[in-house]
Short mmCIF file of C-alpha atoms and ligand atoms in Angstrom, two decimals:
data_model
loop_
_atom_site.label_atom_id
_atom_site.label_comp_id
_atom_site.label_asym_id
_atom_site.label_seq_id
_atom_site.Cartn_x
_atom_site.Cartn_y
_atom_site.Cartn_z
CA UNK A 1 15.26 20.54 -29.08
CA UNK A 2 14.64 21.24 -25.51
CA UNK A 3 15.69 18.54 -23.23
CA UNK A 4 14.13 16.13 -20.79
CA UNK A 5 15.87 15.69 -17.18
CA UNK A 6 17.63 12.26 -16.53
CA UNK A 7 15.43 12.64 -13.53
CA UNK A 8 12.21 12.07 -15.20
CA UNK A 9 14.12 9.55 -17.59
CA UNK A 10 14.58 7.51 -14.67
CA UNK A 11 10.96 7.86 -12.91
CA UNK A 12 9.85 4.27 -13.46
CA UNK A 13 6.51 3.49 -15.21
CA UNK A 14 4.00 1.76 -12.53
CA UNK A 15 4.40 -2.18 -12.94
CA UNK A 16 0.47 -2.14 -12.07
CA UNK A 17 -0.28 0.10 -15.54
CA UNK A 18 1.99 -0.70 -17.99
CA UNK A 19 -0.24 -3.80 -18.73
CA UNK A 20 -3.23 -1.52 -19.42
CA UNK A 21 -2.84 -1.14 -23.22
CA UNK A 22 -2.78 -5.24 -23.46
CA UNK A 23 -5.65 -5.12 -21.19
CA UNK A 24 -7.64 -2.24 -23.54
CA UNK A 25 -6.91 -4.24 -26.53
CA UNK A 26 -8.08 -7.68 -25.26
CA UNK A 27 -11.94 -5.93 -23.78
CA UNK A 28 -11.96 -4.10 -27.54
CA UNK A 29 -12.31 -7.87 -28.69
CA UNK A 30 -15.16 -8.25 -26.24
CA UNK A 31 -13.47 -10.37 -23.24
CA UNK A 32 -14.24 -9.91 -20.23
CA UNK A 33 -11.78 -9.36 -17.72
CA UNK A 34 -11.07 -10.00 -13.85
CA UNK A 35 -9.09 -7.23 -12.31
CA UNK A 36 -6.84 -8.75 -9.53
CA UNK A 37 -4.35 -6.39 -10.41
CA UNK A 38 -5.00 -3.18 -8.87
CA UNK A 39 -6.00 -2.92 -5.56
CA UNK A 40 -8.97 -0.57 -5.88
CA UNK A 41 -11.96 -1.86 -3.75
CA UNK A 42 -15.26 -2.19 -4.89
CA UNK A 43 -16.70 -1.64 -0.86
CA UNK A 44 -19.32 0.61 -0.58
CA UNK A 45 -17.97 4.54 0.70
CA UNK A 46 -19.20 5.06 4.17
CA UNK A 47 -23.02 6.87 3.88
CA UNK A 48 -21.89 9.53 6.57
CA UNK A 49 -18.93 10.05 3.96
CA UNK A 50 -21.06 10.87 0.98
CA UNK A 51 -23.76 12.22 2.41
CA UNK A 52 -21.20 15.28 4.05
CA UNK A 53 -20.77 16.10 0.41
CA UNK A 54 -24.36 15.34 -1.14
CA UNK A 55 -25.71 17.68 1.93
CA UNK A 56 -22.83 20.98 1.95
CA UNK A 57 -24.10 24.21 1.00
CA UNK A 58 -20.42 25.89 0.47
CA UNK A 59 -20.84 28.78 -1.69
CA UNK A 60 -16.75 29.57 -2.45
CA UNK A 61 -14.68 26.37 -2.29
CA UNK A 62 -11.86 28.23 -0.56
CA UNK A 63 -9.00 27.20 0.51
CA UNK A 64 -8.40 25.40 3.96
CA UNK A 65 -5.31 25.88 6.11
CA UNK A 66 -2.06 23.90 4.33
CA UNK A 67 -1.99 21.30 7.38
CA UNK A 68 -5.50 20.90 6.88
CA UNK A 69 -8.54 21.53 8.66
CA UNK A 70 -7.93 22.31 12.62
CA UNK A 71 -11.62 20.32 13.16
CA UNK A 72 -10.26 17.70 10.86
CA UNK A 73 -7.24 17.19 12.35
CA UNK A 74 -8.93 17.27 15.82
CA UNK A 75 -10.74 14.40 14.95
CA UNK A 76 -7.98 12.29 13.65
CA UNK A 77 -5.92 12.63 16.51
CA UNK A 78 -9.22 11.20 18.41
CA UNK A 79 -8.92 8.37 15.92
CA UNK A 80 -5.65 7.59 16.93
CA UNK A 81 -6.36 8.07 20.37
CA UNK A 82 -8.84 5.07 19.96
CA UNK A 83 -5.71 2.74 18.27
CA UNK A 84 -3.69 3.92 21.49
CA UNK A 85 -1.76 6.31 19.44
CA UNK A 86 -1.45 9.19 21.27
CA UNK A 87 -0.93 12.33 19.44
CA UNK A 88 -2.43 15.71 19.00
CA UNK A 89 -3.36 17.73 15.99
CA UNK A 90 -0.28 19.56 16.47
CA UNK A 91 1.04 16.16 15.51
CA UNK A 92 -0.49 16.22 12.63
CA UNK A 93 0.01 17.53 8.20
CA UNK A 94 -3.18 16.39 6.20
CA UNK A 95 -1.92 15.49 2.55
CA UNK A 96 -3.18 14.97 -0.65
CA UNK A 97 -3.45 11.17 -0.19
CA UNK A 98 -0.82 8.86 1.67
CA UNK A 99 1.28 9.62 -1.54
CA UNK A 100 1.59 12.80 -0.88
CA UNK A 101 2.84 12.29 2.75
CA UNK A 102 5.34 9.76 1.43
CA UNK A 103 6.78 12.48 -1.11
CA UNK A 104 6.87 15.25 2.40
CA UNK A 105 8.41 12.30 4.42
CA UNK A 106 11.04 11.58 2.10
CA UNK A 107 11.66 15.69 1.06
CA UNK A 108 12.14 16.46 4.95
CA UNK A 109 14.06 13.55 6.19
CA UNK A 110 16.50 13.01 2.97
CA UNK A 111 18.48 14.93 0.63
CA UNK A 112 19.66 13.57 -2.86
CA UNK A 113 21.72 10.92 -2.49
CA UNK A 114 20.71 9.86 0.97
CA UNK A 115 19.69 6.59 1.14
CA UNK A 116 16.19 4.53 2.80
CA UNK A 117 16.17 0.97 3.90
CA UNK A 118 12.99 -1.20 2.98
CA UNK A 119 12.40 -4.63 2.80
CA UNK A 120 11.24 -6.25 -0.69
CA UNK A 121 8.92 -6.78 -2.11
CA UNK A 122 7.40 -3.06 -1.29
CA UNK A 123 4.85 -1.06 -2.97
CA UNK A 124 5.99 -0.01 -6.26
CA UNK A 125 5.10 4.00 -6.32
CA UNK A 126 8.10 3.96 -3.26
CA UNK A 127 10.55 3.88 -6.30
CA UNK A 128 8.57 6.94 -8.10
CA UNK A 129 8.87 8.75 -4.68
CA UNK A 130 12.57 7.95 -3.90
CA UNK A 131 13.36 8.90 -7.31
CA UNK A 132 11.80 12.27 -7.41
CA UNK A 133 13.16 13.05 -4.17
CA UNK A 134 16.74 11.81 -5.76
CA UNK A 135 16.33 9.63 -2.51
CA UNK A 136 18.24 5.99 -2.92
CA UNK A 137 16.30 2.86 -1.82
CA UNK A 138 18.35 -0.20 -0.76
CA UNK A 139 16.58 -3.07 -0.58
CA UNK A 140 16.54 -5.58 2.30
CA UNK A 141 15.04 -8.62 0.74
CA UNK A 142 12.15 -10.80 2.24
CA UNK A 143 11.25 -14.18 0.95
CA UNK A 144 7.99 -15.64 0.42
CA UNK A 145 9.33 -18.71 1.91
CA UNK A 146 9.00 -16.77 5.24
CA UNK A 147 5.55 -14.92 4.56
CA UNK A 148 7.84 -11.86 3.74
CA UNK A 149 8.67 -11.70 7.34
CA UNK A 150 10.80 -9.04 8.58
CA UNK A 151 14.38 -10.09 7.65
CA UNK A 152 17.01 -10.66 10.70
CA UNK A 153 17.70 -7.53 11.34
CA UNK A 154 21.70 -8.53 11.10
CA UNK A 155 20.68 -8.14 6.97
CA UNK A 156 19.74 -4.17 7.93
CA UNK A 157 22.70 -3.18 10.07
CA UNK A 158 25.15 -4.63 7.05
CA UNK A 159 23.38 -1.97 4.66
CA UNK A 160 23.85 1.26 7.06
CA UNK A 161 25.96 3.55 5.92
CA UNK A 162 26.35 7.10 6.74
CA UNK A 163 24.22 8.20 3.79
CA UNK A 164 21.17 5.59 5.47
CA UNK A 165 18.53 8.10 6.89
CA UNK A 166 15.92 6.10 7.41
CA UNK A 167 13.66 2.77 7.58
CA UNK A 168 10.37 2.40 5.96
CA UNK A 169 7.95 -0.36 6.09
CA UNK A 170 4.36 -0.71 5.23
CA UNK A 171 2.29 -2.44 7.88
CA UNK A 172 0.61 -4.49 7.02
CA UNK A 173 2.05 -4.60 3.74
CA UNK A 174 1.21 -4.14 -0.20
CA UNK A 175 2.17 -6.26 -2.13
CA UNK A 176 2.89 -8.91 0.66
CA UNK A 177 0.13 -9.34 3.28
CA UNK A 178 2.50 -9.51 5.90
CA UNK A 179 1.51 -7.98 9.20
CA UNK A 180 4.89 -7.03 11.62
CA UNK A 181 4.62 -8.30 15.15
CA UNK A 182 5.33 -7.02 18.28
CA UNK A 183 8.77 -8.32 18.58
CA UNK A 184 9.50 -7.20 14.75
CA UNK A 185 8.69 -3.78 15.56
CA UNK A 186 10.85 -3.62 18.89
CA UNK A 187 13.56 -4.78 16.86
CA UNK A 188 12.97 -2.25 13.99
CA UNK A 189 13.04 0.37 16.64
CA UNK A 190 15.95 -0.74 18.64
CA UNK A 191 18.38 -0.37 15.44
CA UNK A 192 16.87 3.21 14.55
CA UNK A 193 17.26 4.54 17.73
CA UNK A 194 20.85 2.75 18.04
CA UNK A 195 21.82 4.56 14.37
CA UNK A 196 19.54 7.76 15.06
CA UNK A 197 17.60 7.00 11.98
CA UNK A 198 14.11 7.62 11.55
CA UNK A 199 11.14 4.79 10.84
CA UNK A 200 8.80 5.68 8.54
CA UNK A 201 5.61 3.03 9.08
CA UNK A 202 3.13 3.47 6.02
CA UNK A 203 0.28 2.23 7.83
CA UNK A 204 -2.65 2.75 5.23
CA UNK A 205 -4.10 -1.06 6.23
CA UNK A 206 -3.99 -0.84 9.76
CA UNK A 207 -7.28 -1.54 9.93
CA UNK A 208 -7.02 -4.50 7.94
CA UNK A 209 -5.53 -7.49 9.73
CA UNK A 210 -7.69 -10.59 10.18
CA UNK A 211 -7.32 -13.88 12.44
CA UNK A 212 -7.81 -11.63 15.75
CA UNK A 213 -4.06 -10.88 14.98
CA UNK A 214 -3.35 -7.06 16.53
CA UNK A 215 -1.48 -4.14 14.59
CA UNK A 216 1.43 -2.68 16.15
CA UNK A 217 1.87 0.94 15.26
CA UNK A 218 5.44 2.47 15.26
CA UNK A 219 3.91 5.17 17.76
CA UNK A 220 2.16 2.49 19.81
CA UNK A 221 4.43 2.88 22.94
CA UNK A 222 8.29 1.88 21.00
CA UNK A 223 9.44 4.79 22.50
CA UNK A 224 10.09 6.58 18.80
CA UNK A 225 8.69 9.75 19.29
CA UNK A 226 12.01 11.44 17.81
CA UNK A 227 11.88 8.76 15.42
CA UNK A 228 9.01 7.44 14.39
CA UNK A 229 6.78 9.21 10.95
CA UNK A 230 3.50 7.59 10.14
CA UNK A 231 1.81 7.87 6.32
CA UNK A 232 -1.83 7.49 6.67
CA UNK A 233 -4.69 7.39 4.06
CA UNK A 234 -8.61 8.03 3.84
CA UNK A 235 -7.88 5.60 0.79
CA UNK A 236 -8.56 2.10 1.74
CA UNK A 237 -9.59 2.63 4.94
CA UNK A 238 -13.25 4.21 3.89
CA UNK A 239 -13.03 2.58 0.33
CA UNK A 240 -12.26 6.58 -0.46
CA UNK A 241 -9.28 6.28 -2.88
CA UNK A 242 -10.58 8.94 -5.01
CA UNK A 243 -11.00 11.64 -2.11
CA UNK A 244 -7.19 12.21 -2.18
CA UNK A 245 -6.86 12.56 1.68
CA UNK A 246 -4.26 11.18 3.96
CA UNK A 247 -1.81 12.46 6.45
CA UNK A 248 1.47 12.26 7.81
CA UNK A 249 1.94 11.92 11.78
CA UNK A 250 4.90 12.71 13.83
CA UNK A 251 5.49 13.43 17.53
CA UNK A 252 9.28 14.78 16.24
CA UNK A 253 8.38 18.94 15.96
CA UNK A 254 11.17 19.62 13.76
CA UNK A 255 9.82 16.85 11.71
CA UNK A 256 6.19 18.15 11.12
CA UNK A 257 7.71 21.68 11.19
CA UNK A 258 9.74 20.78 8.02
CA UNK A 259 6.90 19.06 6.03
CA UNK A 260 4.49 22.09 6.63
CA UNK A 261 6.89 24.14 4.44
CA UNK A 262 6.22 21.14 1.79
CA UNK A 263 2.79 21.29 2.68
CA UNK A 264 2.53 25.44 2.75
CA UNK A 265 4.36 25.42 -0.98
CA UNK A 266 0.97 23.14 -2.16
CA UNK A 267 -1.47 25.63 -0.43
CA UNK A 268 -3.89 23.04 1.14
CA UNK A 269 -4.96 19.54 0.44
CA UNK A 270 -8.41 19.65 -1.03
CA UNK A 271 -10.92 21.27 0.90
CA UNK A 272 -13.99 18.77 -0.22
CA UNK A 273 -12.62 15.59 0.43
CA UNK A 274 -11.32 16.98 4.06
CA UNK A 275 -14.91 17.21 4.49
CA UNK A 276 -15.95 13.88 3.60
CA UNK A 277 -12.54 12.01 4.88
CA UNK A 278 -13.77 14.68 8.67
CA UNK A 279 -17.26 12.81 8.15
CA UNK A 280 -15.78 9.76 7.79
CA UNK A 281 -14.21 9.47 10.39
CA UNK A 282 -17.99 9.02 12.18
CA UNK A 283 -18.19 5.50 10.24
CA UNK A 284 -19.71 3.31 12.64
CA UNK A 285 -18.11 0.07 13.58
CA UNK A 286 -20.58 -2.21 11.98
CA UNK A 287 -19.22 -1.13 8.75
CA UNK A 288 -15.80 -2.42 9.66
CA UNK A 289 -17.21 -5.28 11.28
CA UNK A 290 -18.65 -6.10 7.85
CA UNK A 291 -15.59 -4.97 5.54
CA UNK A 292 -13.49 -7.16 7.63
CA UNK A 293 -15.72 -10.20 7.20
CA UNK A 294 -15.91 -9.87 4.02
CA UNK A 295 -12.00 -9.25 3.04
CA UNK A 296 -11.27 -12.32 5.30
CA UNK A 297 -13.68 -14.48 3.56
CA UNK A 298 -12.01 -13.21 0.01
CA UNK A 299 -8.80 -13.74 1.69
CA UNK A 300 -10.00 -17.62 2.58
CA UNK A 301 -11.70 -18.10 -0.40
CA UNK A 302 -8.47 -17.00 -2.88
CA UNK A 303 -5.93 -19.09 -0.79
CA UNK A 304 -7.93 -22.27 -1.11
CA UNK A 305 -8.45 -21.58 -4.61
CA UNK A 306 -4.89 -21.23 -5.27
CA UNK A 307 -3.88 -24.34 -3.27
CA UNK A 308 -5.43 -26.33 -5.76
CA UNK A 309 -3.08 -25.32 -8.58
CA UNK A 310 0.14 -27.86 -8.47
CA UNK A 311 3.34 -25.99 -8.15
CA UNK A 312 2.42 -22.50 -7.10
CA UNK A 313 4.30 -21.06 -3.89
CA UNK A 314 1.47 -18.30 -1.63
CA UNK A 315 2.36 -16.28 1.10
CA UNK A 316 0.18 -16.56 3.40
CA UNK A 317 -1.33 -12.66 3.96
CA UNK A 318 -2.80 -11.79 7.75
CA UNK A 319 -3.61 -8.19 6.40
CA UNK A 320 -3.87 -5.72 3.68
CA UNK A 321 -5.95 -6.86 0.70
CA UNK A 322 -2.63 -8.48 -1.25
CA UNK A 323 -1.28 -11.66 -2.12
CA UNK A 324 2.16 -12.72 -3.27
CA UNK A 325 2.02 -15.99 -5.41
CA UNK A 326 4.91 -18.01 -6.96
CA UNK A 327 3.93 -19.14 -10.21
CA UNK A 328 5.63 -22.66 -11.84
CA UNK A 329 7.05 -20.90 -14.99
CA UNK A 330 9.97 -18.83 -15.63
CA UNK A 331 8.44 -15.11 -16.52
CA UNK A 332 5.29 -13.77 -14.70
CA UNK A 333 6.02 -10.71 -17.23
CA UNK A 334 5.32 -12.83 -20.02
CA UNK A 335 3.03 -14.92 -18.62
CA UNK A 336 0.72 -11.71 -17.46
CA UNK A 337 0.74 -10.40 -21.54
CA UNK A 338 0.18 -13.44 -22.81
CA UNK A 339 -3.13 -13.68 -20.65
CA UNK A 340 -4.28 -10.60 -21.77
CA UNK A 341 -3.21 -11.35 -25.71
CA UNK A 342 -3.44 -14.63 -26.57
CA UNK A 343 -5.87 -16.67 -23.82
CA UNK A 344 -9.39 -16.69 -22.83
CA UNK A 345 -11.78 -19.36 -21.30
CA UNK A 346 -15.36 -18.70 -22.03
CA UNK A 347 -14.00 -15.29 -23.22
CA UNK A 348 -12.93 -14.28 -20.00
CA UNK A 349 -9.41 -13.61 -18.84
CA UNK A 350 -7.60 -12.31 -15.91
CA UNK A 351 -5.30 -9.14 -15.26
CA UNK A 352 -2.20 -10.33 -12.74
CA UNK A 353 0.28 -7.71 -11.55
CA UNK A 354 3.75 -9.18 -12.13
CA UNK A 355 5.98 -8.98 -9.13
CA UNK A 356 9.17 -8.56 -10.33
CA UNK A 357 7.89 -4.05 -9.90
CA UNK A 358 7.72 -4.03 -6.10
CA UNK A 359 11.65 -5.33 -6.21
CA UNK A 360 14.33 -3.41 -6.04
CA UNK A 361 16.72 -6.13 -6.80
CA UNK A 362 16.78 -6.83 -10.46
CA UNK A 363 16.27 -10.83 -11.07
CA UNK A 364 14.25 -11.68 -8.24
CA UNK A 365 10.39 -11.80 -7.66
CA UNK A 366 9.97 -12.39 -11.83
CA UNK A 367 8.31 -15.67 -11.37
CA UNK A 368 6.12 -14.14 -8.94
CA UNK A 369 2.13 -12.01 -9.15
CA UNK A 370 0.60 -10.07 -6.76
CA UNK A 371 -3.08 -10.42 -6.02
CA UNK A 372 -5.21 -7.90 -5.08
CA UNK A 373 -8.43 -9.77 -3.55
CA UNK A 374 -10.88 -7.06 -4.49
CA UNK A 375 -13.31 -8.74 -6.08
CA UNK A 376 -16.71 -10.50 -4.59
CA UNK A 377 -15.58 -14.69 -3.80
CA UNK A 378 -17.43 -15.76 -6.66
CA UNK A 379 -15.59 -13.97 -8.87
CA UNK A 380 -12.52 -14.74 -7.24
CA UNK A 381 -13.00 -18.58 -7.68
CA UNK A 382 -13.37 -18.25 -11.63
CA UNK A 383 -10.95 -15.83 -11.93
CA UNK A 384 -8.36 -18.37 -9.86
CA UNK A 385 -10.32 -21.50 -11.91
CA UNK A 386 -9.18 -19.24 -15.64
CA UNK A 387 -5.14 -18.64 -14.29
CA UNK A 388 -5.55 -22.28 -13.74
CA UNK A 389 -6.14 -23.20 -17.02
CA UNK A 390 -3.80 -20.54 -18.55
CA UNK A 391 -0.89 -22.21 -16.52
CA UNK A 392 -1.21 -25.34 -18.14
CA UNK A 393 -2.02 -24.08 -21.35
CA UNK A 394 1.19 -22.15 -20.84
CA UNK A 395 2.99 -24.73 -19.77
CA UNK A 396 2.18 -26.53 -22.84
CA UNK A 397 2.73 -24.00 -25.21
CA UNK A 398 6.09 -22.38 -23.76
C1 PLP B 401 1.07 0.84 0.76
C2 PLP B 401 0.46 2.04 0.17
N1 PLP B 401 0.87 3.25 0.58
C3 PLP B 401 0.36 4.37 0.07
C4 PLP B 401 -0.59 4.32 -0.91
C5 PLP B 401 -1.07 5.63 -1.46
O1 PLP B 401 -2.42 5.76 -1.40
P1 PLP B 401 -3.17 7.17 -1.47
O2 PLP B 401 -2.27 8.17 -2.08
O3 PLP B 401 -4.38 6.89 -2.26
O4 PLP B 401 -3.48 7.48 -0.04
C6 PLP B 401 -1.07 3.09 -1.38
C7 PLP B 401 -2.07 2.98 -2.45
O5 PLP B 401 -2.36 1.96 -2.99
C8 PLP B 401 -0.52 1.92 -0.82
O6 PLP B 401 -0.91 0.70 -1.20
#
């Protein structure tokens, strides 16, 4: 019998999906579910987007050049020029999706063994990356106490080692909300540059933030051009998940010359959605304007929704489209099946992602859910009004 590699043994199944099979089962009874599990937005794709595509007259799909379209990437680095990151395309390795960035990121800066600092919670696919890179993540962990604010940075300097290449946060973050401040991010780069290690910023929400509160890139101005790599995404950004387009951005040359080997051994990220992702980029501002609004709203509506449930712990998010909530019972595991198998209110039920996935650190996070507002505010409120009643009648039953 041919055998399987203890690599792919240990590639961990996404805590997002593994509840799909419950989730299957309880619509083939006929309820109807709420998806705040998944963070897959139901905003319109920009019309400039779609109509690229509707409108091309290609005749071979060819294709493009493996760092991506020189036009493209023209036009990105005008996009960052705008967020007062200054870069050129030079600067610049179009992927297939942020994911695919993360995997060049880790494959240039790391070999097996090495080791990456994040703070926990962090967005679960980090461990499927690390682990096919043979990369080791040591978690620094957060609290919700604190919003999932950066932790002193005392907490990061006990967990160098020599084997620590790098740093990587996600501003604002998935799962936790939690947008980094000025000061967090001069602190973040003060201990890279003092240990020569690099800070990789996933900064797929940057656009995201709400209260007038201002993103801080890691290349606005920290002085981390030798240090600082950025993963980027078409994703969320132009409600474009399904374009698989994103990029990684780096003013270090040896850096970007590295990942364009990763990116030359893939050919080229895909040559349609660099099309649509290029037209894109001509959203106009309204449709932020509007997105914003509306995400801000959700956010409002969920949180005041949630505050009316005794016991439950929020973190309070100021970006992203996630919500880390602490529920009053022991197993958010548990509790998340049992939604799905065994309660409904007016046949409808709700789909949580447990929390204890974007840990690193087994036996923490496992009384806590992550919600992804994504859905309209009235379905928010009934979806929040049916985990309500499936707490107590948890409670009472457990
Ligand atoms: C924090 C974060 N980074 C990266 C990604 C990867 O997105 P994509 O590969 O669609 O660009 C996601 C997707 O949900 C994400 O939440």
């Amino acid at each position: 019998m041919p055998t399987i590699s203890s690599k792919g043994k240990k590639m961990p199944e996404s805590p997002i999906r593994k509840l799909v099979p419950y989730a299957e089962n309880a619509k083939k009874r006929g309820i109807e579910l709420y998806h705040l599990n998944i963070g897959q937005p139901d905003i319109k794709t920009p019309e400039v987007a779609l109509n690229a595509i509707k409108n091309n007259t290609i005749n071979v799909l060819a294709y493009s050049r493996s760092e991506g379209s020189e036009v493209y990437r023209e036009k990105i680095a005008n996009y960052y020029k705008k967020n007062n990151i200054h870069v050129t395309s030079n600067d610049i390795i179009v992927t297939t999706g942020g994911s695919e960035a993360l995997l060049f990121a880790m494959g240039t800066i790391a070999d097996a063994g090495d080791e990456i600092i994040i703070p926990e919670p962090f967005y679960a696919n980090y461990n499927g990356f690390s682990t096919a890179s043979g990369v080791t993540i040591v978690p620094v962990i957060s609290k919700i106490e604190d919003n999932f604010a950066l932790p002193p940075i005392e907490a990061f300097e006990k967990l160098i080692s020599p084997k620590t290449k790098a740093i990587l946060i996600c501003n604002p973050g998935n799962p936790t909300g939690y947008l980094y401040s000025k000061e967090e991010i001069e602190k973040l780069a003060k201990i890279v540059k003092k240990h020569d290690l690099f800070l990789i910023a996933d900064e797929v929400y940057r656009e995201f933030v709400y209260d007038d509160a201002k993103h801080y890139s890691v290349l606005n101005g920290f002085g981390l051009e030798d240090n600082a790599i950025i993963i980027d995404s078409v994703s969320k950004r132009y409600s474009m998940c399904g374009a698989r387009i994103g990029c990684l951005v780096s003013k270090n040359k040896e850096v970007i010359a590295t990942a364009m080997k990763f990116a030359q051994a893939r050919l080229s990220p895909p040559t349609f959605a660099q099309i649509a992702s290029e037209a894109a980029l001509d959203t106009p501002q309204s449709y932020f304007d509007e997105v914003i609004t509306e995400y801000k709203e959700r956010r409002d509506t969920l949180i005041a929704a949630l505050s009316t449930i005794e016991g439950v712990k929020i973190a309070s998010p100021k970006g992203a489209f996630y919500c880390v909530v602490e529920l009053p019972i022991d197993n958010a595991d548990n509790f998340a099946q049992w939604m799905l198998e065994e309660f409904s209110l007016n046949n409808k039920t709700v789909m949580v992602a447990p929390a204890a996935g974007f840990y690193s650190t087994k036996g923490i996070g496992t009384k806590q859910i992550r919600i992804a507002y994504v859905l309209n505010k009235k379905d928010l409120i009934e979806a929040v009004q049916i985990l309500k009643e499936a707490l107590k009648a948890y409670q009472q039953s457990h």
